[in-house]
mmCIF file of C-alpha atoms and ligand atoms in Angstrom:
data_model
loop_
_atom_site.group_PDB
_atom_site.id
_atom_site.type_symbol
_atom_site.label_atom_id
_atom_site.label_comp_id
_atom_site.label_asym_id
_atom_site.label_seq_id
_atom_site.Cartn_x
_atom_site.Cartn_y
_atom_site.Cartn_z
ATOM 1 C CA MET A 458 0.000 0.000 0.000
ATOM 2 C CA SER A 459 2.759 2.490 0.851
ATOM 3 C CA ASP A 460 4.475 1.506 -2.435
ATOM 4 C CA ASP A 461 1.311 2.526 -4.296
ATOM 5 C CA LEU A 462 1.221 5.791 -2.396
ATOM 6 C CA VAL A 463 4.830 6.636 -3.253
ATOM 7 C CA HIS A 464 4.245 5.774 -6.912
ATOM 8 C CA ALA A 465 1.129 7.956 -6.985
ATOM 9 C CA ALA A 466 3.163 10.851 -5.558
ATOM 10 C CA LYS A 467 5.828 10.372 -8.202
ATOM 11 C CA GLU A 468 3.212 10.325 -10.966
ATOM 12 C CA ALA A 469 1.674 13.508 -9.611
ATOM 13 C CA ALA A 470 5.049 15.264 -9.636
ATOM 14 C CA VAL A 471 5.250 15.255 -13.434
ATOM 15 C CA ASN A 472 2.282 17.659 -13.505
ATOM 16 C CA ALA A 473 4.125 20.205 -11.374
ATOM 17 C CA HIS A 474 4.155 23.767 -12.608
ATOM 18 C CA ALA A 475 7.760 24.460 -11.617
ATOM 19 C CA PRO A 476 9.401 26.488 -14.410
ATOM 20 C CA TYR A 477 11.370 28.622 -11.919
ATOM 21 C CA SER A 478 12.997 26.044 -9.655
ATOM 22 C CA ARG A 479 12.709 23.141 -12.120
ATOM 23 C CA PHE A 480 12.130 21.090 -8.960
ATOM 24 C CA ALA A 481 8.968 19.009 -9.204
ATOM 25 C CA VAL A 482 7.286 17.632 -6.105
ATOM 26 C CA GLY A 483 4.330 15.274 -5.903
ATOM 27 C CA ALA A 484 2.301 14.425 -2.813
ATOM 28 C CA ALA A 485 -0.200 11.607 -2.376
ATOM 29 C CA VAL A 486 -2.500 11.181 0.600
ATOM 30 C CA LEU A 487 -3.914 7.845 1.697
ATOM 31 C CA LEU A 488 -7.404 8.083 3.177
ATOM 32 C CA GLU A 489 -8.979 5.743 5.695
ATOM 33 C CA ASP A 490 -11.092 4.053 2.979
ATOM 34 C CA GLY A 491 -7.919 3.175 1.024
ATOM 35 C CA SER A 492 -8.395 5.794 -1.685
ATOM 36 C CA MET A 493 -5.687 8.274 -2.672
ATOM 37 C CA VAL A 494 -5.680 11.976 -3.509
ATOM 38 C CA THR A 495 -2.700 13.659 -5.180
ATOM 39 C CA GLY A 496 -1.221 17.098 -5.711
ATOM 40 C CA CYS A 497 1.930 18.768 -7.026
ATOM 41 C CA ASN A 498 3.729 22.047 -6.570
ATOM 42 C CA PHE A 499 2.353 25.126 -8.303
ATOM 43 C CA GLU A 500 4.890 27.907 -8.717
ATOM 44 C CA ASN A 501 4.284 31.550 -9.562
ATOM 45 C CA ALA A 502 6.310 34.224 -11.359
ATOM 46 C CA SER A 503 6.038 36.073 -8.065
ATOM 47 C CA TYR A 504 8.133 33.350 -6.438
ATOM 48 C CA GLY A 505 6.921 33.753 -2.871
ATOM 49 C CA LEU A 506 3.365 32.861 -3.887
ATOM 50 C CA SER A 507 4.335 29.349 -4.930
ATOM 51 C CA LEU A 508 2.446 26.457 -3.385
ATOM 52 C CA CYS A 509 4.115 23.252 -2.216
ATOM 53 C CA ALA A 510 2.721 19.902 -3.346
ATOM 54 C CA GLU A 511 1.624 19.046 0.201
ATOM 55 C CA THR A 512 -0.302 22.304 0.520
ATOM 56 C CA VAL A 513 -2.056 21.644 -2.782
ATOM 57 C CA VAL A 514 -3.113 18.127 -1.835
ATOM 58 C CA LEU A 515 -4.314 19.247 1.597
ATOM 59 C CA ALA A 516 -6.400 22.054 0.068
ATOM 60 C CA THR A 517 -7.876 19.533 -2.377
ATOM 61 C CA LEU A 518 -8.796 17.234 0.511
ATOM 62 C CA ASN A 519 -10.374 20.161 2.285
ATOM 63 C CA ALA A 520 -12.412 21.050 -0.804
ATOM 64 C CA GLN A 521 -13.640 17.458 -0.946
ATOM 65 C CA GLY A 522 -14.564 17.454 2.745
ATOM 66 C CA LYS A 523 -12.055 14.666 3.426
ATOM 67 C CA LEU A 524 -9.421 16.271 5.677
ATOM 68 C CA ARG A 525 -10.470 14.143 8.642
ATOM 69 C CA GLN A 526 -9.897 10.947 6.658
ATOM 70 C CA ILE A 527 -6.144 11.460 6.223
ATOM 71 C CA ARG A 528 -3.886 8.588 7.334
ATOM 72 C CA GLU A 529 -0.598 8.791 5.422
ATOM 73 C CA ILE A 530 1.136 11.101 2.962
ATOM 74 C CA ALA A 531 3.952 10.381 0.504
ATOM 75 C CA ILE A 532 6.202 13.078 -0.931
ATOM 76 C CA VAL A 533 8.494 12.591 -3.928
ATOM 77 C CA GLY A 534 10.539 15.218 -5.700
ATOM 78 C CA GLY A 535 13.383 15.822 -8.076
ATOM 79 C CA THR A 536 14.654 17.821 -10.980
ATOM 80 C CA LEU A 537 12.113 18.064 -13.768
ATOM 81 C CA ASN A 538 13.234 17.392 -17.316
ATOM 82 C CA ARG A 539 10.819 16.520 -20.143
ATOM 83 C CA ARG A 540 8.131 15.136 -17.818
ATOM 84 C CA GLU A 541 10.657 13.008 -15.931
ATOM 85 C CA ILE A 542 11.921 13.676 -12.434
ATOM 86 C CA ARG A 543 15.457 12.815 -11.431
ATOM 87 C CA GLY A 544 17.359 12.713 -8.178
ATOM 88 C CA SER A 545 18.481 10.453 -5.356
ATOM 89 C CA SER A 546 17.742 12.610 -2.288
ATOM 90 C CA PRO A 547 14.469 12.229 -0.388
ATOM 91 C CA VAL A 548 12.217 15.282 -0.108
ATOM 92 C CA ARG A 549 11.314 16.097 3.459
ATOM 93 C CA PRO A 550 8.430 18.521 3.926
ATOM 94 C CA CYS A 551 9.223 22.167 4.559
ATOM 95 C CA GLY A 552 8.238 23.723 7.880
ATOM 96 C CA ARG A 553 5.061 25.330 6.552
ATOM 97 C CA CYS A 554 3.880 21.997 5.150
ATOM 98 C CA ARG A 555 4.563 20.263 8.462
ATOM 99 C CA GLN A 556 2.306 22.793 10.155
ATOM 100 C CA MET A 557 -0.362 22.371 7.442
ATOM 101 C CA MET A 558 -0.280 18.589 7.821
ATOM 102 C CA THR A 559 -0.570 18.968 11.572
ATOM 103 C CA GLU A 560 -3.842 20.858 11.114
ATOM 104 C CA ALA A 561 -5.235 17.871 9.198
ATOM 105 C CA ALA A 562 -3.838 15.396 11.728
ATOM 106 C CA GLN A 563 -5.491 17.291 14.575
ATOM 107 C CA LEU A 564 -8.827 17.222 12.731
ATOM 108 C CA ALA A 565 -8.407 13.515 12.027
ATOM 109 C CA LEU A 566 -7.525 12.910 15.692
ATOM 110 C CA ARG A 567 -4.526 10.812 14.726
ATOM 111 C CA ASP A 568 -0.843 11.034 13.954
ATOM 112 C CA ILE A 569 0.039 10.782 10.251
ATOM 113 C CA ILE A 570 2.727 8.648 8.611
ATOM 114 C CA VAL A 571 4.927 10.677 6.246
ATOM 115 C CA HIS A 572 6.868 8.857 3.505
ATOM 116 C CA CYS A 573 9.703 10.928 2.017
ATOM 117 C CA ALA A 574 11.124 9.575 -1.226
ATOM 118 C CA SER A 575 13.751 10.442 -3.794
ATOM 119 C CA ALA A 576 12.783 10.727 -7.457
ATOM 120 C CA ASP A 577 14.578 7.506 -8.340
ATOM 121 C CA LEU A 578 12.811 5.816 -5.378
ATOM 122 C CA SER A 579 16.172 4.538 -4.093
ATOM 123 C CA VAL A 580 15.410 6.177 -0.726
ATOM 124 C CA VAL A 581 12.013 6.044 0.972
ATOM 125 C CA GLU A 582 12.008 7.256 4.562
ATOM 126 C CA LYS A 583 9.097 6.818 6.935
ATOM 127 C CA PHE A 584 8.343 9.226 9.782
ATOM 128 C CA TRP A 585 5.554 10.047 12.174
ATOM 129 C CA LEU A 586 4.426 13.614 11.605
ATOM 130 C CA SER A 587 4.714 14.227 15.348
ATOM 131 C CA ASP A 588 8.453 13.479 15.078
ATOM 132 C CA LEU A 589 8.850 15.867 12.127
ATOM 133 C CA LEU A 590 7.024 18.619 14.007
ATOM 134 C CA PRO A 591 7.075 18.119 17.743
ATOM 135 C CA LEU A 592 5.246 20.632 19.935
ATOM 136 C CA PRO A 593 3.269 22.221 17.070
ATOM 137 C CA PHE A 594 1.163 25.332 17.339
ATOM 138 C CA GLY A 595 -2.522 24.457 17.429
ATOM 139 C CA PRO A 596 -5.984 25.552 18.516
ATOM 140 C CA SER A 597 -5.226 24.801 22.165
ATOM 141 C CA ASP A 598 -2.451 27.440 22.094
ATOM 142 C CA MET A 599 -5.193 29.999 21.469
ATOM 143 C CA GLY A 600 -7.343 28.600 24.242
ATOM 144 C CA LEU A 601 -9.688 27.004 21.698
ATOM 145 C CA VAL A 602 -11.313 23.649 22.148
ATOM 146 C CA GLN A 603 -11.330 21.709 18.913
ATOM 147 C CA ASP A 604 -14.917 20.706 18.210
ATOM 148 C CA ASP A 605 -15.293 21.003 14.459
HETATM 149 N N1 LIG B 244 8.431 22.147 -2.496
HETATM 150 C C1 LIG B 244 7.336 21.359 -2.264
HETATM 151 O O1 LIG B 244 6.434 21.246 -3.099
HETATM 152 N N2 LIG B 244 7.278 20.702 -1.069
HETATM 153 C C2 LIG B 244 8.227 20.762 -0.098
HETATM 154 O O2 LIG B 244 8.048 20.197 0.967
HETATM 155 C C3 LIG B 244 9.466 21.492 -0.337
HETATM 156 C C4 LIG B 244 9.517 22.323 -1.560
HETATM 157 C C5 LIG B 244 8.489 22.870 -3.766
HETATM 158 C C6 LIG B 244 8.339 24.362 -3.639
HETATM 159 C C7 LIG B 244 9.024 24.851 -4.902
HETATM 160 O O3 LIG B 244 8.085 24.862 -5.956
HETATM 161 C C8 LIG B 244 10.086 23.801 -5.189
HETATM 162 O O4 LIG B 244 9.740 22.675 -4.389
HETATM 163 C C9 LIG B 244 11.503 24.250 -4.845
HETATM 164 O O5 LIG B 244 11.570 24.725 -3.560
#
Protein backbone atom coordinates (compact mmCIF):
# COMPACT_ATOMS: atom_id res chain seq x y z
CA MET A 1 0.00 0.00 0.00
CA SER A 2 2.76 2.49 0.85
CA ASP A 3 4.47 1.51 -2.43
CA ASP A 4 1.31 2.53 -4.30
CA LEU A 5 1.22 5.79 -2.40
CA VAL A 6 4.83 6.64 -3.25
CA HIS A 7 4.24 5.77 -6.91
CA ALA A 8 1.13 7.96 -6.99
CA ALA A 9 3.16 10.85 -5.56
CA LYS A 10 5.83 10.37 -8.20
CA GLU A 11 3.21 10.33 -10.97
CA ALA A 12 1.67 13.51 -9.61
CA ALA A 13 5.05 15.26 -9.64
CA VAL A 14 5.25 15.25 -13.43
CA ASN A 15 2.28 17.66 -13.50
CA ALA A 16 4.12 20.20 -11.37
CA HIS A 17 4.16 23.77 -12.61
CA ALA A 18 7.76 24.46 -11.62
CA PRO A 19 9.40 26.49 -14.41
CA TYR A 20 11.37 28.62 -11.92
CA SER A 21 13.00 26.04 -9.66
CA ARG A 22 12.71 23.14 -12.12
CA PHE A 23 12.13 21.09 -8.96
CA ALA A 24 8.97 19.01 -9.20
CA VAL A 25 7.29 17.63 -6.10
CA GLY A 26 4.33 15.27 -5.90
CA ALA A 27 2.30 14.43 -2.81
CA ALA A 28 -0.20 11.61 -2.38
CA VAL A 29 -2.50 11.18 0.60
CA LEU A 30 -3.91 7.84 1.70
CA LEU A 31 -7.40 8.08 3.18
CA GLU A 32 -8.98 5.74 5.70
CA ASP A 33 -11.09 4.05 2.98
CA GLY A 34 -7.92 3.17 1.02
CA SER A 35 -8.40 5.79 -1.68
CA MET A 36 -5.69 8.27 -2.67
CA VAL A 37 -5.68 11.98 -3.51
CA THR A 38 -2.70 13.66 -5.18
CA GLY A 39 -1.22 17.10 -5.71
CA CYS A 40 1.93 18.77 -7.03
CA ASN A 41 3.73 22.05 -6.57
CA PHE A 42 2.35 25.13 -8.30
CA GLU A 43 4.89 27.91 -8.72
CA ASN A 44 4.28 31.55 -9.56
CA ALA A 45 6.31 34.22 -11.36
CA SER A 46 6.04 36.07 -8.07
CA TYR A 47 8.13 33.35 -6.44
CA GLY A 48 6.92 33.75 -2.87
CA LEU A 49 3.36 32.86 -3.89
CA SER A 50 4.34 29.35 -4.93
CA LEU A 51 2.45 26.46 -3.38
CA CYS A 52 4.11 23.25 -2.22
CA ALA A 53 2.72 19.90 -3.35
CA GLU A 54 1.62 19.05 0.20
CA THR A 55 -0.30 22.30 0.52
CA VAL A 56 -2.06 21.64 -2.78
CA VAL A 57 -3.11 18.13 -1.84
CA LEU A 58 -4.31 19.25 1.60
CA ALA A 59 -6.40 22.05 0.07
CA THR A 60 -7.88 19.53 -2.38
CA LEU A 61 -8.80 17.23 0.51
CA ASN A 62 -10.37 20.16 2.28
CA ALA A 63 -12.41 21.05 -0.80
CA GLN A 64 -13.64 17.46 -0.95
CA GLY A 65 -14.56 17.45 2.74
CA LYS A 66 -12.05 14.67 3.43
CA LEU A 67 -9.42 16.27 5.68
CA ARG A 68 -10.47 14.14 8.64
CA GLN A 69 -9.90 10.95 6.66
CA ILE A 70 -6.14 11.46 6.22
CA ARG A 71 -3.89 8.59 7.33
CA GLU A 72 -0.60 8.79 5.42
CA ILE A 73 1.14 11.10 2.96
CA ALA A 74 3.95 10.38 0.50
CA ILE A 75 6.20 13.08 -0.93
CA VAL A 76 8.49 12.59 -3.93
CA GLY A 77 10.54 15.22 -5.70
CA GLY A 78 13.38 15.82 -8.08
CA THR A 79 14.65 17.82 -10.98
CA LEU A 80 12.11 18.06 -13.77
CA ASN A 81 13.23 17.39 -17.32
CA ARG A 82 10.82 16.52 -20.14
CA ARG A 83 8.13 15.14 -17.82
CA GLU A 84 10.66 13.01 -15.93
CA ILE A 85 11.92 13.68 -12.43
CA ARG A 86 15.46 12.82 -11.43
CA GLY A 87 17.36 12.71 -8.18
CA SER A 88 18.48 10.45 -5.36
CA SER A 89 17.74 12.61 -2.29
CA PRO A 90 14.47 12.23 -0.39
CA VAL A 91 12.22 15.28 -0.11
CA ARG A 92 11.31 16.10 3.46
CA PRO A 93 8.43 18.52 3.93
CA CYS A 94 9.22 22.17 4.56
CA GLY A 95 8.24 23.72 7.88
CA ARG A 96 5.06 25.33 6.55
CA CYS A 97 3.88 22.00 5.15
CA ARG A 98 4.56 20.26 8.46
CA GLN A 99 2.31 22.79 10.15
CA MET A 100 -0.36 22.37 7.44
CA MET A 101 -0.28 18.59 7.82
CA THR A 102 -0.57 18.97 11.57
CA GLU A 103 -3.84 20.86 11.11
CA ALA A 104 -5.23 17.87 9.20
CA ALA A 105 -3.84 15.40 11.73
CA GLN A 106 -5.49 17.29 14.57
CA LEU A 107 -8.83 17.22 12.73
CA ALA A 108 -8.41 13.52 12.03
CA LEU A 109 -7.52 12.91 15.69
CA ARG A 110 -4.53 10.81 14.73
CA ASP A 111 -0.84 11.03 13.95
CA ILE A 112 0.04 10.78 10.25
CA ILE A 113 2.73 8.65 8.61
CA VAL A 114 4.93 10.68 6.25
CA HIS A 115 6.87 8.86 3.50
CA CYS A 116 9.70 10.93 2.02
CA ALA A 117 11.12 9.58 -1.23
CA SER A 118 13.75 10.44 -3.79
CA ALA A 119 12.78 10.73 -7.46
CA ASP A 120 14.58 7.51 -8.34
CA LEU A 121 12.81 5.82 -5.38
CA SER A 122 16.17 4.54 -4.09
CA VAL A 123 15.41 6.18 -0.73
CA VAL A 124 12.01 6.04 0.97
CA GLU A 125 12.01 7.26 4.56
CA LYS A 126 9.10 6.82 6.94
CA PHE A 127 8.34 9.23 9.78
CA TRP A 128 5.55 10.05 12.17
CA LEU A 129 4.43 13.61 11.60
CA SER A 130 4.71 14.23 15.35
CA ASP A 131 8.45 13.48 15.08
CA LEU A 132 8.85 15.87 12.13
CA LEU A 133 7.02 18.62 14.01
CA PRO A 134 7.08 18.12 17.74
CA LEU A 135 5.25 20.63 19.93
CA PRO A 136 3.27 22.22 17.07
CA PHE A 137 1.16 25.33 17.34
CA GLY A 138 -2.52 24.46 17.43
CA PRO A 139 -5.98 25.55 18.52
CA SER A 140 -5.23 24.80 22.16
CA ASP A 141 -2.45 27.44 22.09
CA MET A 142 -5.19 30.00 21.47
CA GLY A 143 -7.34 28.60 24.24
CA LEU A 144 -9.69 27.00 21.70
CA VAL A 145 -11.31 23.65 22.15
CA GLN A 146 -11.33 21.71 18.91
CA ASP A 147 -14.92 20.71 18.21
CA ASP A 148 -15.29 21.00 14.46
N1 LIG B 1 8.43 22.15 -2.50
C1 LIG B 1 7.34 21.36 -2.26
O1 LIG B 1 6.43 21.25 -3.10
N2 LIG B 1 7.28 20.70 -1.07
C2 LIG B 1 8.23 20.76 -0.10
O2 LIG B 1 8.05 20.20 0.97
C3 LIG B 1 9.47 21.49 -0.34
C4 LIG B 1 9.52 22.32 -1.56
C5 LIG B 1 8.49 22.87 -3.77
C6 LIG B 1 8.34 24.36 -3.64
C7 LIG B 1 9.02 24.85 -4.90
O3 LIG B 1 8.09 24.86 -5.96
C8 LIG B 1 10.09 23.80 -5.19
O4 LIG B 1 9.74 22.68 -4.39
C9 LIG B 1 11.50 24.25 -4.85
O5 LIG B 1 11.57 24.73 -3.56
